[in-house]
């Protein structure tokens, strides 16, 4: 069915590249991915990395229209796509696209811009803006907070296709840093997915929700609990995870209304966030992240000049 | 003058070992140190590490009474000295000492216990309790909060020689982790002690004091400020340092009264904490940390059985 592909959608992040062949009716007819994320590539290696994935999607001669979101447009990526300044209407996202050349091909590659915020706390995103545009496409008229859990969680205020403000919490990266490099690592050696993980997670989430201002102090409880109460590695891992997510959600609690908060991210992480939102008296609604990135790439393609 | 030494005081931490020869009048007559901290030693290596330092202090045959505080008494140290449970009166610290043997010598080594807290947030300290006892000795009757900045900052409530509660903030370790291993490291490459460090420090401290609940979000401002506003590495390092210290102090602000808060730690770090305390409308009072550890070892020695 590859002959029916009319354009190719690409989500090119720091760690991975995902791509989809889309037919004229907007349906996905093939997919391919690789581990050639922006973080592994020098500038001149991007064209070959793209071609290697596209060769799995479609005969190279048939499709030339390629729309890319994510870190490929960063300053240290393939070709910089300057940020749009928030507040901004994401329905114009395609107008900010840049077009790197792929030597020896007829490809028209469009890399979408990210969004930055200069007032009220400097911030940047690349990739999430396309998911937000997609969310606005699949749930038209949604107004309110959106939570995108991950290595660097984003929290954005959306008014239809318009993004007004956003922030970034280094929650996922912090978990990995503390687990791998800090003194807490001594309490996190062994089976981390055992039966005590759940109890630890709830205790940590409660502690983070109740005292988000005390994170630097509460972290050390992982170590002290292991030393004094013989807490197991699975309990400690759960506590650390819950503490970080609880602290993150508490910091954003005042912005959360009564509508369910859309959660865009990996299924496992979104489920954890939904549980902690419930503990905070709020509600989360898990959104299919592939669906919204595809909807966003499609919507952005319509505005590419 | 080494013949006048009557006992030897030792502060044996994770990274270093410091020792002092003390005469019958309680004066320091010689000092020696090494980098043979607990973290580098297997159990059987402690006696030799101690003897190597003592050889610089005094003729081995003349002095046998050695009092040690710090991580040498940890479970993974030389010989475990079980924690005293807070609340506890530190004037009894010597009663909890343990006495490891040094084969082939007449040494009587006394390793002082640490203090733990089981209720109201599990916590542990080893070494700081001796400094707190020393503080109580040199400023009798002091009641209130004591701040001990460092890799793992301790905040303790003292009532004379009695410690009631305490907490640990992983502030110093967090700075090193983020600087070395996180995405923020990209903004912290170059001259970190330049002229912009001060401006960054003040901005970070203000941000931490005003919104300690938002630490996970504010950290990312280091990266965004470098990307969007061209903030220099020295500004970024200052911001990160100020943000962490401001967040730590804000979390403890409600416990700080009108009396100056004693600060025990390295001179440079104590000066930074004193500045941020002033920004929070409080006052810090820098205490000589060597003076209080020596006063604490001396006071504890009096209660060793």
Coordinates of C-alpha atoms in Angstrom, one line a residue:
Chain A
X1 CA 0.0 0.0 0.0
X2 CA 3.0 2.3 0.1
X3 CA 2.1 3.8 -3.3
X4 CA -0.8 5.6 -1.6
X5 CA 1.4 7.7 0.7
X6 CA 0.9 11.4 0.0
X7 CA 3.1 12.9 2.7
X8 CA 5.3 11.8 5.6
X9 CA 5.0 12.9 9.3
X10 CA 8.1 12.9 11.5
X11 CA 8.5 13.4 15.3
X12 CA 12.2 13.9 15.7
X13 CA 13.2 14.1 19.4
X14 CA 16.4 14.1 21.3
X15 CA 16.5 10.3 21.7
X16 CA 14.4 8.9 18.8
X17 CA 12.9 9.5 15.4
X18 CA 9.4 8.3 14.6
X19 CA 7.8 8.6 11.2
X20 CA 4.4 7.8 9.5
X21 CA 3.4 7.5 5.9
X22 CA 0.0 9.3 5.5
X23 CA -2.4 8.8 2.6
X24 CA -4.5 11.4 0.8
X25 CA -7.4 10.8 3.2
X26 CA -5.1 11.5 6.2
X27 CA -4.8 7.9 7.4
X28 CA -1.6 6.3 8.5
X29 CA -0.6 3.6 6.0
X30 CA 3.0 2.8 7.3
X31 CA 5.3 3.6 10.2
X32 CA 9.0 3.4 10.9
X33 CA 11.3 4.6 13.6
X34 CA 15.0 4.7 14.6
X35 CA 17.2 5.6 17.6
X36 CA 18.9 8.3 15.6
X37 CA 17.6 11.2 17.8
X38 CA 19.0 14.7 17.6
X39 CA 21.3 14.0 20.5
X40 CA 23.3 11.5 18.6
X41 CA 23.7 13.4 15.3
X42 CA 26.0 16.0 14.0
X43 CA 24.4 18.5 11.6
X44 CA 25.6 16.8 8.4
X45 CA 24.2 13.4 9.6
X46 CA 20.6 14.4 9.6
X47 CA 19.8 13.8 5.9
X48 CA 21.1 10.3 5.9
X49 CA 19.3 9.5 9.2
X50 CA 16.1 10.7 7.6
X51 CA 16.6 8.8 4.4
X52 CA 17.3 5.6 6.3
X53 CA 13.9 5.7 8.0
X54 CA 12.0 6.9 5.0
X55 CA 13.4 3.9 3.0
X56 CA 11.3 1.7 5.3
X57 CA 8.2 3.8 4.8
X58 CA 7.9 4.3 1.0
X59 CA 9.8 4.0 -2.2
X60 CA 12.2 7.0 -2.1
X61 CA 11.0 8.5 -5.4
X62 CA 7.3 8.6 -4.7
X63 CA 7.0 11.0 -1.8
X64 CA 8.6 14.4 -1.3
X65 CA 6.5 16.2 1.3
X66 CA 7.9 15.7 4.8
X67 CA 6.8 17.6 7.9
X68 CA 9.0 17.3 11.0
X69 CA 8.4 18.5 14.6
X70 CA 10.8 18.4 17.6
X71 CA 14.5 18.8 18.4
X72 CA 15.6 18.6 14.7
X73 CA 14.8 22.3 14.7
X74 CA 16.9 23.2 17.7
X75 CA 20.0 25.4 17.4
X76 CA 22.2 22.3 17.8
X77 CA 19.9 20.2 15.5
X78 CA 19.6 20.0 11.7
X79 CA 18.5 23.6 10.9
X80 CA 17.3 26.0 13.5
X81 CA 13.6 26.9 13.3
X82 CA 13.3 30.1 15.4
X83 CA 10.8 29.9 18.3
X84 CA 7.4 31.5 18.1
X85 CA 6.8 33.7 21.1
X86 CA 4.0 32.8 23.5
X87 CA 1.3 33.9 23.7
X88 CA 0.8 32.7 20.2
X89 CA -1.8 31.0 18.0
X90 CA -0.5 27.5 17.1
X91 CA -2.7 27.4 14.0
X92 CA 0.1 29.5 12.4
X93 CA 2.7 27.0 13.3
X94 CA 3.5 26.0 9.7
X95 CA 4.4 29.5 8.8
X96 CA 7.5 29.3 11.0
X97 CA 8.8 26.2 9.3
X98 CA 12.3 26.0 7.9
X99 CA 13.4 23.9 4.9
X100 CA 16.7 22.1 5.0
X101 CA 18.0 20.5 1.8
X102 CA 18.5 16.8 1.3
X103 CA 21.2 16.7 -1.4
X104 CA 20.4 14.6 -4.4
X105 CA 16.7 14.4 -3.7
X106 CA 13.5 16.4 -4.5
X107 CA 12.5 16.3 -0.8
X108 CA 10.7 19.3 0.6
X109 CA 11.4 19.0 4.3
X110 CA 9.5 21.4 6.6
X111 CA 10.8 21.6 10.2
X112 CA 8.2 23.2 12.5
X113 CA 9.3 25.8 15.1
X114 CA 9.1 25.4 18.8
X115 CA 7.6 28.0 21.2
X116 CA 9.3 30.2 23.7
X117 CA 8.2 32.4 26.6
X118 CA 10.2 35.5 27.4
X119 CA 8.0 37.1 30.1
X120 CA 6.8 35.5 33.3
X121 CA 9.6 32.9 33.5
X122 CA 11.7 32.2 30.5
X123 CA 10.9 28.9 28.9
X124 CA 11.2 26.8 25.7
X125 CA 9.5 23.8 24.1
X126 CA 10.1 21.9 20.9
X127 CA 7.7 19.1 19.9
X128 CA 5.1 19.7 22.6
X129 CA 3.6 22.7 20.6
X130 CA 2.7 20.3 17.8
X131 CA 1.0 17.9 20.3
X132 CA -0.9 20.9 21.7
X133 CA -2.0 21.9 18.3
X134 CA -3.1 18.3 17.7
X135 CA -5.0 18.3 21.0
X136 CA -6.8 21.5 19.9
X137 CA -7.7 19.8 16.6
X138 CA -9.1 16.6 18.2
X139 CA -10.9 18.4 21.1
X140 CA -11.8 21.8 19.5
X141 CA -12.5 24.6 21.9
X142 CA -10.7 23.1 24.9
X143 CA -9.6 25.8 27.3
X144 CA -7.4 25.1 30.3
X145 CA -4.3 23.5 31.6
X146 CA -2.6 20.6 29.7
X147 CA 0.0 18.4 31.4
X148 CA 2.6 16.6 29.4
X149 CA 4.6 14.3 31.7
X150 CA 8.1 13.2 30.8
X151 CA 11.8 13.8 31.3
X152 CA 11.0 17.5 31.1
X153 CA 7.3 17.8 31.9
X154 CA 5.4 20.7 30.3
X155 CA 2.4 22.4 31.7
X156 CA 0.6 24.7 29.2
X157 CA -2.4 26.9 29.3
X158 CA -4.4 26.4 26.1
X159 CA -7.3 28.5 24.8
X160 CA -8.4 26.6 21.7
X161 CA -5.4 26.7 19.3
X162 CA -3.8 29.5 21.4
X163 CA -1.0 28.8 23.9
X164 CA -0.8 31.6 26.5
X165 CA 1.8 30.5 29.1
X166 CA 3.7 27.3 30.0
X167 CA 6.3 25.9 32.3
X168 CA 8.8 23.0 32.4
X169 CA 9.4 20.7 35.4
X170 CA 12.5 18.6 35.4
X171 CA 10.8 15.8 37.1
X172 CA 11.7 12.8 35.0
X173 CA 15.3 13.8 34.6
X174 CA 15.5 14.4 38.4
X175 CA 14.3 10.9 39.1
X176 CA 17.0 9.5 36.8
X177 CA 19.8 11.7 38.3
X178 CA 18.9 10.9 41.9
X179 CA 18.6 7.2 41.1
X180 CA 21.9 7.0 39.2
X181 CA 24.2 9.5 40.8
X182 CA 23.1 10.7 44.2
X183 CA 23.5 9.2 47.7
X184 CA 20.0 7.9 47.3
X185 CA 21.3 5.4 44.8
X186 CA 22.4 3.2 47.7
X187 CA 18.8 2.7 48.7
X188 CA 17.7 2.0 45.1
X189 CA 19.8 -1.1 44.3
X190 CA 17.8 -4.3 43.6
X191 CA 14.3 -5.1 42.6
X192 CA 12.6 -1.7 42.1
X193 CA 9.3 -3.0 40.7
X194 CA 8.4 -5.2 43.7
X195 CA 5.2 -5.2 45.8
X196 CA 6.3 -2.3 48.1
X197 CA 6.5 0.1 45.2
X198 CA 2.8 1.0 45.5
X199 CA 3.0 1.8 49.2
X200 CA 6.1 3.9 48.7
X201 CA 4.5 5.7 45.8
X202 CA 1.5 6.7 47.8
X203 CA 3.5 7.9 50.8
X204 CA 5.8 9.9 48.5
X205 CA 2.9 11.5 46.5
X206 CA 1.2 12.4 49.8
X207 CA 4.4 14.0 51.1
X208 CA 5.0 16.0 47.9
X209 CA 1.4 17.2 47.6
X210 CA 1.3 18.3 51.3
X211 CA 4.8 20.0 51.3
X212 CA 6.0 20.9 47.8
X213 CA 8.2 23.6 49.3
X214 CA 10.2 21.0 51.2
X215 CA 11.4 18.9 48.3
X216 CA 15.1 19.3 49.1
X217 CA 14.5 18.0 52.6
X218 CA 12.0 15.3 51.7
X219 CA 14.3 13.7 49.2
X220 CA 16.7 12.6 52.0
X221 CA 13.8 10.6 53.6
X222 CA 14.5 7.9 50.9
X223 CA 17.9 7.3 52.5
X224 CA 16.8 7.7 56.1
X225 CA 13.9 5.4 55.7
X226 CA 16.1 2.7 54.2
X227 CA 18.6 3.1 57.1
X228 CA 16.2 3.4 60.0
X229 CA 13.2 1.3 58.9
X230 CA 14.7 -1.1 56.5
X231 CA 12.6 0.2 53.6
X232 CA 13.2 -1.9 50.5
X233 CA 14.5 -0.7 47.1
X234 CA 11.0 -1.0 45.6
X235 CA 9.5 1.1 48.4
X236 CA 12.2 3.7 48.0
X237 CA 11.8 3.9 44.2
X238 CA 8.1 4.3 44.6
X239 CA 8.5 7.0 47.3
X240 CA 11.0 9.0 45.1
X241 CA 8.7 8.7 42.1
X242 CA 5.6 9.7 44.1
X243 CA 7.4 12.5 45.9
X244 CA 8.6 14.1 42.6
X245 CA 5.3 13.8 40.8
X246 CA 3.3 15.0 43.9
X247 CA 5.6 18.0 44.3
X248 CA 5.2 18.9 40.6
X249 CA 1.4 18.6 40.7
X250 CA 1.2 20.6 43.9
X251 CA 3.1 23.4 42.3
X252 CA 0.6 23.6 39.5
X253 CA -2.5 22.9 41.7
X254 CA -3.8 26.5 41.8
X255 CA -4.1 26.5 38.0
X256 CA -6.2 23.4 37.8
X257 CA -9.9 23.8 37.6
X258 CA -12.7 21.3 37.7
X259 CA -12.4 20.1 34.1
X260 CA -10.2 17.0 33.7
X261 CA -6.6 17.8 32.8
X262 CA -5.5 16.3 29.5
X263 CA -2.4 14.2 30.0
X264 CA -0.1 13.7 27.0
X265 CA 2.8 11.3 27.4
X266 CA 3.7 7.6 27.8
X267 CA 0.8 5.5 29.1
X268 CA 2.5 4.4 32.2
X269 CA 3.6 7.9 33.3
X270 CA 0.2 9.3 32.5
X271 CA -1.5 6.7 34.7
X272 CA 0.7 7.7 37.6
X273 CA -0.1 11.4 37.1
X274 CA -3.8 10.7 36.9
X275 CA -3.6 8.9 40.3
X276 CA -1.8 11.8 41.9
X277 CA -4.1 14.3 40.4
X278 CA -7.0 12.3 42.0
X279 CA -5.2 12.4 45.4
X280 CA -5.1 16.2 44.9
X281 CA -8.8 16.3 44.3
X282 CA -8.5 16.9 40.6
X283 CA -9.0 14.7 37.5
X284 CA -6.7 13.6 34.7
X285 CA -7.7 12.5 31.2
X286 CA -5.2 10.4 29.4
X287 CA -4.8 11.4 25.7
X288 CA -3.2 9.2 23.0
X289 CA 0.1 11.0 22.4
X290 CA 0.6 9.5 18.9
X291 CA -2.9 10.6 17.9
X292 CA -2.2 14.2 18.9
X293 CA 1.2 14.4 17.4
X294 CA -0.1 13.2 14.1
X295 CA -3.1 15.5 14.3
X296 CA -0.7 18.4 15.1
X297 CA 1.6 17.6 12.2
X298 CA -1.4 17.4 9.9
X299 CA -2.9 20.7 11.1
X300 CA 0.5 22.5 10.9
X301 CA 1.1 21.2 7.4
X302 CA -2.0 23.2 6.3
X303 CA -0.3 26.5 7.2
X304 CA 3.1 25.8 5.7
X305 CA 3.8 28.6 3.2
Chain B
X1 CA 55.7 20.3 72.2
X2 CA 54.2 16.9 71.2
X3 CA 55.0 15.5 74.6
X4 CA 52.3 17.7 76.1
X5 CA 49.5 16.0 74.2
X6 CA 47.0 14.3 76.5
X7 CA 44.4 13.1 74.0
X8 CA 43.6 13.2 70.3
X9 CA 40.4 14.6 68.7
X10 CA 39.3 13.2 65.3
X11 CA 36.6 14.3 62.9
X12 CA 36.3 11.4 60.4
X13 CA 34.0 12.2 57.6
X14 CA 33.1 10.6 54.3
X15 CA 35.8 12.4 52.3
X16 CA 38.4 13.4 54.9
X17 CA 39.9 12.8 58.3
X18 CA 41.0 15.7 60.5
X19 CA 42.8 15.3 63.8
X20 CA 44.1 17.5 66.6
X21 CA 46.5 16.8 69.5
X22 CA 45.1 18.4 72.7
X23 CA 47.1 19.2 75.8
X24 CA 45.9 18.9 79.4
X25 CA 44.6 22.4 79.4
X26 CA 42.4 21.7 76.4
X27 CA 44.5 23.6 73.9
X28 CA 45.4 22.4 70.4
X29 CA 49.1 21.7 70.1
X30 CA 49.3 20.0 66.8
X31 CA 47.1 19.1 63.8
X32 CA 47.2 16.6 60.9
X33 CA 44.8 15.5 58.2
X34 CA 44.4 13.1 55.3
X35 CA 42.1 12.3 52.5
X36 CA 41.4 8.8 53.9
X37 CA 37.7 9.4 54.5
X38 CA 35.2 6.7 55.3
X39 CA 34.1 6.5 51.7
X40 CA 37.5 5.3 50.6
X41 CA 38.1 2.7 53.2
X42 CA 37.2 -1.0 53.8
X43 CA 36.6 -1.9 57.4
X44 CA 40.0 -3.4 58.0
X45 CA 41.8 -0.3 56.6
X46 CA 40.6 2.1 59.3
X47 CA 43.3 1.3 61.9
X48 CA 46.2 1.9 59.5
X49 CA 44.6 5.1 58.2
X50 CA 44.3 6.4 61.8
X51 CA 47.8 5.4 62.7
X52 CA 49.2 7.2 59.6
X53 CA 47.6 10.5 60.7
X54 CA 48.5 10.0 64.3
X55 CA 52.1 9.5 63.4
X56 CA 52.1 13.2 62.3
X57 CA 50.6 14.3 65.5
X58 CA 52.5 12.6 68.3
X59 CA 55.0 9.9 69.1
X60 CA 52.8 6.7 68.9
X61 CA 53.7 5.5 72.3
X62 CA 52.7 8.6 74.3
X63 CA 49.0 9.1 73.7
X64 CA 46.3 6.4 73.8
X65 CA 43.1 8.4 74.3
X66 CA 41.4 9.1 70.9
X67 CA 37.9 10.5 70.5
X68 CA 36.3 10.3 67.0
X69 CA 33.1 11.7 65.5
X70 CA 31.6 11.3 62.1
X71 CA 31.1 8.6 59.5
X72 CA 33.7 6.2 61.0
X73 CA 30.8 5.1 63.2
X74 CA 28.4 4.4 60.3
X75 CA 27.2 0.9 59.5
X76 CA 29.6 0.8 56.5
X77 CA 32.4 2.5 58.5
X78 CA 34.9 1.1 61.0
X79 CA 32.6 0.0 63.8
X80 CA 28.9 1.0 64.0
X81 CA 28.0 3.3 66.9
X82 CA 24.2 3.0 67.1
X83 CA 22.3 6.3 66.8
X84 CA 20.8 8.1 69.7
X85 CA 17.1 8.8 69.2
X86 CA 16.1 12.5 69.0
X87 CA 14.8 14.2 71.1
X88 CA 17.9 13.5 73.1
X89 CA 20.4 15.3 75.4
X90 CA 23.7 15.6 73.6
X91 CA 25.6 15.9 77.0
X92 CA 25.2 12.1 77.1
X93 CA 26.8 11.7 73.7
X94 CA 29.9 9.9 75.1
X95 CA 27.9 7.2 76.7
X96 CA 27.0 5.9 73.3
X97 CA 30.6 5.6 72.1
X98 CA 32.0 2.3 70.8
X99 CA 35.6 1.2 71.0
X100 CA 37.2 -0.5 68.0
X101 CA 40.6 -2.2 68.6
X102 CA 43.8 -1.1 66.9
X103 CA 45.8 -4.4 67.0
X104 CA 49.3 -4.1 68.5
X105 CA 48.6 -0.8 70.3
X106 CA 47.2 0.4 73.6
X107 CA 44.9 2.9 71.9
X108 CA 41.5 3.4 73.5
X109 CA 39.5 4.7 70.5
X110 CA 36.0 6.0 71.2
X111 CA 33.7 6.6 68.2
X112 CA 30.8 8.8 69.1
X113 CA 27.3 7.9 67.9
X114 CA 25.2 9.9 65.5
X115 CA 21.6 10.9 66.1
X116 CA 18.5 9.7 64.3
X117 CA 14.9 10.8 64.2
X118 CA 12.1 8.2 63.8
X119 CA 9.0 10.3 64.2
X120 CA 8.0 13.4 62.2
X121 CA 10.2 12.6 59.1
X122 CA 12.8 9.9 59.5
X123 CA 16.3 11.4 59.5
X124 CA 20.0 10.7 60.4
X125 CA 23.1 12.7 61.2
X126 CA 26.7 11.7 62.0
X127 CA 29.2 14.3 62.9
X128 CA 26.8 17.3 63.1
X129 CA 25.6 16.2 66.6
X130 CA 29.1 16.7 67.9
X131 CA 29.2 20.2 66.4
X132 CA 25.8 21.0 68.0
X133 CA 27.1 19.8 71.3
X134 CA 30.1 22.1 70.8
X135 CA 27.9 25.0 69.9
X136 CA 25.9 24.4 73.1
X137 CA 29.3 24.4 75.0
X138 CA 30.5 27.7 73.5
X139 CA 27.2 29.5 73.6
X140 CA 25.5 28.0 76.7
X141 CA 21.7 28.2 76.8
X142 CA 21.2 28.9 73.1
X143 CA 17.7 27.8 72.1
X144 CA 16.5 27.8 68.5
X145 CA 17.3 26.7 65.0
X146 CA 20.9 25.9 63.8
X147 CA 21.7 25.7 60.1
X148 CA 24.7 23.6 58.9
X149 CA 25.1 24.2 55.2
X150 CA 26.9 21.6 53.1
X151 CA 26.5 18.7 50.7
X152 CA 23.6 17.6 53.0
X153 CA 22.6 20.6 55.0
X154 CA 21.2 20.0 58.4
X155 CA 18.7 22.2 60.2
X156 CA 18.4 21.3 63.9
X157 CA 16.3 22.7 66.8
X158 CA 18.5 23.0 69.8
X159 CA 17.4 23.7 73.4
X160 CA 20.7 24.1 75.3
X161 CA 22.4 20.7 74.9
X162 CA 19.2 19.0 73.8
X163 CA 18.3 18.4 70.1
X164 CA 14.6 18.1 69.6
X165 CA 14.1 17.8 65.8
X166 CA 16.1 18.1 62.6
X167 CA 16.0 17.8 58.9
X168 CA 18.4 17.3 56.0
X169 CA 18.3 19.2 52.7
X170 CA 20.3 17.7 49.8
X171 CA 21.2 21.2 48.5
X172 CA 24.9 20.9 48.0
X173 CA 24.6 17.5 46.4
X174 CA 21.8 18.7 44.1
X175 CA 24.0 21.6 42.9
X176 CA 26.8 19.2 41.9
X177 CA 24.4 16.7 40.3
X178 CA 22.7 19.3 38.2
X179 CA 26.0 20.9 37.2
X180 CA 27.7 17.7 36.3
X181 CA 24.9 15.4 34.9
X182 CA 21.7 17.3 34.0
X183 CA 20.7 19.1 30.8
X184 CA 21.6 22.3 32.7
X185 CA 25.3 21.4 32.4
X186 CA 25.2 22.8 28.8
X187 CA 24.6 26.2 30.3
X188 CA 27.3 25.8 33.0
X189 CA 30.4 25.3 30.8
X190 CA 33.1 27.9 31.0
X191 CA 34.0 30.6 33.6
X192 CA 31.6 30.1 36.5
X193 CA 33.2 32.6 38.9
X194 CA 32.8 35.6 36.5
X195 CA 31.2 39.0 37.2
X196 CA 27.7 37.9 36.4
X197 CA 27.6 35.2 39.2
X198 CA 26.5 37.8 41.7
X199 CA 23.5 39.0 39.6
X200 CA 22.5 35.4 38.9
X201 CA 22.8 34.5 42.5
X202 CA 20.5 37.3 43.6
X203 CA 17.9 36.5 41.0
X204 CA 18.0 32.8 41.9
X205 CA 17.8 33.4 45.6
X206 CA 14.8 35.7 45.1
X207 CA 13.0 33.1 42.9
X208 CA 13.6 30.3 45.5
X209 CA 12.5 32.4 48.4
X210 CA 9.3 33.5 46.6
X211 CA 8.3 30.1 45.2
X212 CA 10.0 27.2 47.0
X213 CA 7.1 25.0 45.9
X214 CA 8.1 25.5 42.3
X215 CA 11.7 24.2 42.4
X216 CA 11.3 21.5 39.8
X217 CA 10.0 24.2 37.4
X218 CA 12.4 27.0 38.3
X219 CA 15.5 24.8 37.7
X220 CA 14.7 24.7 33.9
X221 CA 15.0 28.5 33.9
X222 CA 18.8 28.1 33.9
X223 CA 18.6 26.4 30.5
X224 CA 15.9 28.7 29.1
X225 CA 17.7 31.9 30.2
X226 CA 20.9 30.7 28.5
X227 CA 19.0 29.9 25.3
X228 CA 16.7 32.9 25.1
X229 CA 18.7 35.7 26.8
X230 CA 22.3 34.5 26.3
X231 CA 22.9 34.3 30.0
X232 CA 26.5 33.5 30.7
X233 CA 27.8 30.4 32.5
X234 CA 28.7 32.5 35.6
X235 CA 25.2 34.0 35.7
X236 CA 23.7 30.5 35.3
X237 CA 25.9 29.0 38.1
X238 CA 24.9 31.9 40.4
X239 CA 21.2 31.5 39.6
X240 CA 21.3 27.8 40.3
X241 CA 23.2 28.2 43.6
X242 CA 20.9 31.0 44.7
X243 CA 17.8 29.2 43.7
X244 CA 18.7 26.1 45.7
X245 CA 19.8 28.0 48.8
X246 CA 16.7 30.3 48.6
X247 CA 14.4 27.3 48.3
X248 CA 16.1 25.6 51.2
X249 CA 15.8 28.6 53.4
X250 CA 12.2 29.3 52.4
X251 CA 11.2 25.8 53.5
X252 CA 12.7 26.5 57.0
X253 CA 11.5 30.1 57.2
X254 CA 8.6 29.5 59.5
X255 CA 10.9 28.0 62.1
X256 CA 13.3 31.0 62.1
X257 CA 12.6 33.6 64.9
X258 CA 14.2 37.0 65.5
X259 CA 17.5 35.6 67.0
X260 CA 20.4 35.2 64.5
X261 CA 20.6 31.7 63.1
X262 CA 24.0 30.1 63.9
X263 CA 25.6 28.9 60.7
X264 CA 28.1 26.1 60.9
X265 CA 30.0 25.1 57.7
X266 CA 32.6 26.3 55.3
X267 CA 33.2 30.0 55.4
X268 CA 32.2 30.6 51.8
X269 CA 29.0 28.7 52.0
X270 CA 28.0 30.3 55.3
X271 CA 28.5 33.7 53.8
X272 CA 26.0 32.8 51.0
X273 CA 23.5 31.5 53.5
X274 CA 23.8 34.6 55.6
X275 CA 23.1 36.8 52.6
X276 CA 20.0 34.8 51.6
X277 CA 18.8 34.8 55.2
X278 CA 19.0 38.6 55.1
X279 CA 17.0 38.6 51.9
X280 CA 14.3 36.6 53.8
X281 CA 14.3 39.2 56.6
X282 CA 16.3 37.0 59.0
X283 CA 19.8 37.0 60.3
X284 CA 22.6 34.5 60.2
X285 CA 25.6 34.3 62.5
X286 CA 28.7 32.5 61.2
X287 CA 30.2 30.1 63.7
X288 CA 33.8 28.7 63.4
X289 CA 33.2 25.1 62.5
X290 CA 36.6 23.9 63.7
X291 CA 36.0 25.5 67.1
X292 CA 32.6 23.9 67.6
X293 CA 33.7 20.4 66.5
X294 CA 36.7 20.6 69.0
X295 CA 34.4 21.9 71.7
X296 CA 32.0 19.1 71.0
X297 CA 34.6 16.3 71.0
X298 CA 35.9 17.7 74.3
X299 CA 32.5 17.9 75.9
X300 CA 31.6 14.3 74.7
X301 CA 34.9 13.0 76.0
X302 CA 33.8 13.9 79.5
X303 CA 30.8 11.5 79.3
X304 CA 32.6 8.5 77.8
X305 CA 32.1 5.6 80.2

